[in-house]
Amino acid sequence: MRKANSSFLQSSLNEKEGLLNEVAVLLEAMEKRRLQLESENKQLREDLTEAATMIQEGDDSRNLLEKTVAEKDEQLSAKKIMHLWNILDDSQHVQIKEPMQKKEALQMVGSPT
């Protein structure tokens, strides 16, 4: 009877040791995967920060370009108005001294202001 009990206990002990080994292997695999995921998350956070910085720099550049284009458009419009005014002034020998009169005259001939 002691031998049977001893065999049963040894068998039970061997089974539990096998289960503990499987659990240890699973825990090791889970720890390895956790470390991989932490590394990936860190890289993703860095990539996100870099992308956000690039977006902000792009927005800043776009805003500056829009401002520059608007200023150049205003300058070009002013040059066109002056050129058309000179043509109008030369062709009709009109002498208008006030800027508002020039603008009104240009509108009368259909030029953009």
Coordinates of N, CA and C in Angstrom, one line a residue:
M1 N 0.8 -1.2 0.0 CA 0.0 0.0 0.0 C 0.9 1.3 0.0
R2 N 1.9 1.2 0.8 CA 2.8 2.4 0.8 C 3.4 2.6 -0.6
K3 N 3.8 1.5 -1.3 CA 4.3 1.6 -2.6 C 3.3 2.2 -3.6
A4 N 2.1 1.9 -3.5 CA 1.0 2.4 -4.3 C 0.9 3.9 -4.0
N5 N 0.8 4.2 -2.8 CA 0.7 5.6 -2.4 C 1.9 6.4 -2.9
S6 N 3.1 5.9 -2.7 CA 4.3 6.5 -3.1 C 4.3 6.7 -4.7
S7 N 3.9 5.7 -5.4 CA 3.8 5.8 -6.9 C 2.8 6.9 -7.3
F8 N 1.6 6.9 -6.6 CA 0.6 7.9 -6.9 C 1.1 9.3 -6.6
L9 N 1.7 9.5 -5.5 CA 2.2 10.8 -5.1 C 3.3 11.2 -6.1
Q10 N 4.2 10.3 -6.5 CA 5.3 10.6 -7.4 C 4.7 11.0 -8.8
S11 N 3.7 10.3 -9.2 CA 3.0 10.5 -10.5 C 2.4 11.9 -10.4
S12 N 1.7 12.2 -9.3 CA 1.0 13.5 -9.2 C 2.1 14.6 -9.1
L13 N 3.2 14.4 -8.4 CA 4.2 15.4 -8.4 C 4.8 15.6 -9.8
N14 N 5.1 14.6 -10.5 CA 5.6 14.7 -11.9 C 4.6 15.5 -12.8
E15 N 3.4 15.2 -12.6 CA 2.3 16.0 -13.4 C 2.3 17.4 -13.1
K16 N 2.4 17.8 -11.8 CA 2.4 19.2 -11.4 C 3.7 19.8 -11.8
E17 N 4.8 19.2 -11.8 CA 6.1 19.7 -12.2 C 6.0 20.0 -13.7
G18 N 5.4 19.1 -14.5 CA 5.2 19.4 -15.9 C 4.3 20.6 -16.2
L19 N 3.3 20.7 -15.4 CA 2.4 21.9 -15.5 C 3.2 23.2 -15.1
L20 N 4.0 23.1 -14.1 CA 4.8 24.3 -13.7 C 5.7 24.7 -14.8
N21 N 6.3 23.7 -15.4 CA 7.3 24.0 -16.5 C 6.6 24.6 -17.7
E22 N 5.4 24.2 -18.0 CA 4.6 24.8 -19.1 C 4.2 26.2 -18.7
V23 N 3.8 26.4 -17.5 CA 3.5 27.8 -17.0 C 4.7 28.7 -17.1
A24 N 5.9 28.2 -16.7 CA 7.1 28.9 -16.7 C 7.4 29.3 -18.2
V25 N 7.3 28.4 -19.1 CA 7.5 28.7 -20.5 C 6.5 29.7 -21.0
L26 N 5.3 29.6 -20.7 CA 4.3 30.6 -21.1 C 4.6 32.0 -20.5
L27 N 4.9 32.0 -19.2 CA 5.3 33.3 -18.6 C 6.5 34.0 -19.3
E28 N 7.5 33.2 -19.6 CA 8.7 33.7 -20.3 C 8.3 34.2 -21.7
A29 N 7.4 33.5 -22.4 CA 7.0 34.0 -23.7 C 6.1 35.3 -23.6
M30 N 5.3 35.3 -22.5 CA 4.5 36.5 -22.3 C 5.4 37.7 -22.0
E31 N 6.4 37.5 -21.2 CA 7.3 38.6 -20.8 C 8.1 39.1 -22.0
K32 N 8.5 38.2 -22.8 CA 9.2 38.6 -24.1 C 8.3 39.4 -25.0
R33 N 7.1 39.0 -25.1 CA 6.1 39.7 -26.0 C 5.8 41.1 -25.4
R34 N 5.7 41.1 -24.0 CA 5.4 42.4 -23.4 C 6.6 43.4 -23.6
L35 N 7.8 42.9 -23.6 CA 8.9 43.8 -23.8 C 8.9 44.3 -25.3
Q36 N 8.5 43.4 -26.2 CA 8.4 43.7 -27.6 C 7.4 44.8 -27.8
L37 N 6.2 44.6 -27.2 CA 5.2 45.6 -27.3 C 5.5 47.0 -26.7
E38 N 6.2 47.0 -25.6 CA 6.7 48.2 -25.0 C 7.7 48.9 -25.9
S39 N 8.5 48.2 -26.6 CA 9.5 48.7 -27.5 C 8.7 49.3 -28.7
E40 N 7.8 48.6 -29.2 CA 7.0 49.1 -30.4 C 6.2 50.3 -30.0
N41 N 5.6 50.3 -28.8 CA 4.9 51.5 -28.3 C 5.8 52.7 -28.2
K42 N 7.0 52.5 -27.7 CA 7.9 53.6 -27.5 C 8.2 54.2 -28.9
Q43 N 8.5 53.3 -29.9 CA 8.8 53.8 -31.3 C 7.6 54.5 -31.9
L44 N 6.4 54.0 -31.7 CA 5.2 54.6 -32.2 C 5.0 56.0 -31.6
R45 N 5.3 56.1 -30.3 CA 5.1 57.5 -29.7 C 6.2 58.4 -30.3
E46 N 7.4 58.0 -30.5 CA 8.4 58.8 -31.1 C 8.0 59.2 -32.5
D47 N 7.5 58.2 -33.3 CA 7.0 58.5 -34.6 C 5.9 59.5 -34.6
L48 N 5.0 59.4 -33.7 CA 3.8 60.3 -33.6 C 4.3 61.7 -33.3
T49 N 5.2 61.8 -32.3 CA 5.8 63.1 -32.0 C 6.5 63.7 -33.2
E50 N 7.3 62.9 -33.9 CA 8.0 63.4 -35.1 C 7.0 63.9 -36.2
A51 N 5.9 63.1 -36.4 CA 4.9 63.4 -37.4 C 4.1 64.7 -37.0
A52 N 3.8 64.8 -35.7 CA 3.1 66.1 -35.3 C 4.0 67.3 -35.5
T53 N 5.3 67.1 -35.2 CA 6.3 68.2 -35.5 C 6.3 68.6 -36.9
M54 N 6.4 67.6 -37.8 CA 6.4 67.8 -39.2 C 5.1 68.5 -39.7
I55 N 4.0 68.1 -39.2 CA 2.7 68.7 -39.5 C 2.7 70.2 -39.1
Q56 N 3.2 70.4 -37.9 CA 3.2 71.8 -37.4 C 4.1 72.7 -38.3
E57 N 5.3 72.1 -38.7 CA 6.2 72.8 -39.5 C 5.6 73.1 -40.9
G58 N 4.9 72.1 -41.4 CA 4.2 72.2 -42.7 C 3.2 73.3 -42.6
D59 N 2.4 73.3 -41.5 CA 1.4 74.3 -41.4 C 2.0 75.7 -41.3
D60 N 3.1 75.8 -40.5 CA 3.8 77.1 -40.4 C 4.3 77.6 -41.8
S61 N 4.8 76.7 -42.6 CA 5.3 77.0 -43.9 C 4.2 77.4 -44.8
R62 N 3.1 76.7 -44.8 CA 1.9 77.0 -45.6 C 1.4 78.4 -45.2
N63 N 1.3 78.7 -43.9 CA 0.8 80.0 -43.5 C 1.7 81.1 -44.0
L64 N 3.0 80.9 -43.9 CA 3.9 81.9 -44.4 C 3.8 82.1 -45.9
L65 N 3.7 81.0 -46.6 CA 3.5 81.1 -48.1 C 2.2 81.8 -48.4
E66 N 1.1 81.4 -47.7 CA -0.2 82.1 -48.0 C -0.1 83.6 -47.8
K67 N 0.6 84.0 -46.7 CA 0.8 85.4 -46.4 C 1.6 86.1 -47.5
T68 N 2.7 85.4 -47.9 CA 3.6 86.0 -49.0 C 2.8 86.1 -50.3
V69 N 2.0 85.1 -50.6 CA 1.2 85.1 -51.9 C 0.2 86.2 -51.8
A70 N -0.4 86.4 -50.7 CA -1.4 87.5 -50.5 C -0.7 88.9 -50.7
E71 N 0.4 89.0 -50.1 CA 1.2 90.3 -50.3 C 1.6 90.5 -51.7
K72 N 2.0 89.5 -52.4 CA 2.4 89.6 -53.8 C 1.2 89.9 -54.6
D73 N 0.1 89.3 -54.3 CA -1.2 89.6 -55.1 C -1.6 91.0 -54.9
E74 N -1.4 91.5 -53.7 CA -1.8 93.0 -53.5 C -0.8 93.9 -54.3
Q75 N 0.5 93.5 -54.3 CA 1.4 94.3 -55.0 C 1.1 94.3 -56.5
L76 N 0.8 93.1 -57.0 CA 0.5 92.9 -58.4 C -0.7 93.7 -58.8
S77 N -1.7 93.6 -57.9 CA -3.0 94.3 -58.2 C -2.7 95.8 -58.3
A78 N -1.9 96.3 -57.3 CA -1.6 97.7 -57.3 C -0.8 98.1 -58.6
K79 N 0.1 97.3 -59.0 CA 0.8 97.6 -60.3 C -0.1 97.6 -61.5
K80 N -1.0 96.6 -61.5 CA -2.0 96.5 -62.6 C -2.8 97.8 -62.6
I81 N -3.3 98.2 -61.4 CA -4.1 99.4 -61.4 C -3.3 100.6 -61.9
M82 N -2.1 100.7 -61.4 CA -1.3 101.9 -61.8 C -1.0 101.8 -63.3
H83 N -0.8 100.6 -63.8 CA -0.5 100.5 -65.3 C -1.8 100.9 -66.1
L84 N -2.9 100.3 -65.6 CA -4.2 100.7 -66.3 C -4.5 102.2 -66.2
W85 N -4.2 102.7 -65.0 CA -4.4 104.1 -64.8 C -3.6 104.9 -65.8
N86 N -2.3 104.5 -65.9 CA -1.4 105.3 -66.8 C -1.9 105.2 -68.3
I87 N -2.4 104.0 -68.6 CA -2.9 103.8 -70.0 C -4.1 104.7 -70.1
L88 N -5.0 104.7 -69.2 CA -6.3 105.5 -69.2 C -5.9 107.0 -69.2
D89 N -5.0 107.3 -68.4 CA -4.5 108.7 -68.3 C -3.9 109.2 -69.6
D90 N -3.1 108.3 -70.2 CA -2.4 108.7 -71.4 C -3.4 108.8 -72.6
S91 N -4.3 107.8 -72.6 CA -5.2 107.7 -73.8 C -6.3 108.8 -73.7
Q92 N -6.8 109.1 -72.6 CA -7.9 110.1 -72.5 C -7.5 111.4 -72.0
H93 N -6.2 111.6 -71.7 CA -5.7 112.8 -71.1 C -6.6 113.3 -70.0
V94 N -6.9 112.4 -69.1 CA -7.7 112.7 -67.9 C -6.7 113.0 -66.8
Q95 N -7.0 114.0 -66.1 CA -6.2 114.3 -64.9 C -7.1 114.2 -63.7
I96 N -6.9 113.1 -62.9 CA -7.6 112.9 -61.6 C -6.6 112.8 -60.5
K97 N -6.7 113.6 -59.6 CA -5.7 113.8 -58.6 C -6.0 112.9 -57.3
E98 N -7.2 112.6 -57.0 CA -7.5 111.9 -55.8 C -7.5 110.4 -56.1
P99 N -6.9 109.6 -55.2 CA -6.9 108.1 -55.4 C -8.3 107.5 -55.5
M100 N -9.3 108.0 -54.8 CA -10.6 107.4 -55.0 C -11.1 107.7 -56.3
Q101 N -10.9 108.8 -56.9 CA -11.3 109.1 -58.3 C -10.6 108.2 -59.2
K102 N -9.4 107.9 -59.0 CA -8.7 106.9 -59.9 C -9.4 105.6 -59.8
K103 N -9.7 105.1 -58.6 CA -10.3 103.8 -58.5 C -11.7 103.8 -59.1
E104 N -12.5 104.9 -59.0 CA -13.8 104.9 -59.6 C -13.7 105.0 -61.1
A105 N -12.7 105.7 -61.6 CA -12.5 105.7 -63.0 C -12.1 104.4 -63.6
L106 N -11.3 103.7 -62.9 CA -10.9 102.3 -63.3 C -12.1 101.4 -63.3
Q107 N -12.9 101.5 -62.3 CA -14.1 100.7 -62.2 C -15.0 101.0 -63.4
M108 N -15.1 102.2 -63.8 CA -16.0 102.6 -64.9 C -15.5 102.0 -66.2
V109 N -14.2 101.7 -66.4 CA -13.7 101.1 -67.6 C -13.6 99.6 -67.5
G110 N -14.0 99.1 -66.3 CA -14.1 97.6 -66.1 C -12.9 96.9 -65.7
S111 N -11.9 97.6 -65.1 CA -10.7 96.9 -64.6 C -10.9 96.5 -63.2
P112 N -10.3 95.4 -62.8 CA -10.4 94.9 -61.4 C -9.6 95.9 -60.5
T113 N -10.2 96.1 -59.3 CA -9.5 96.9 -58.3 C -8.9 96.1 -57.2

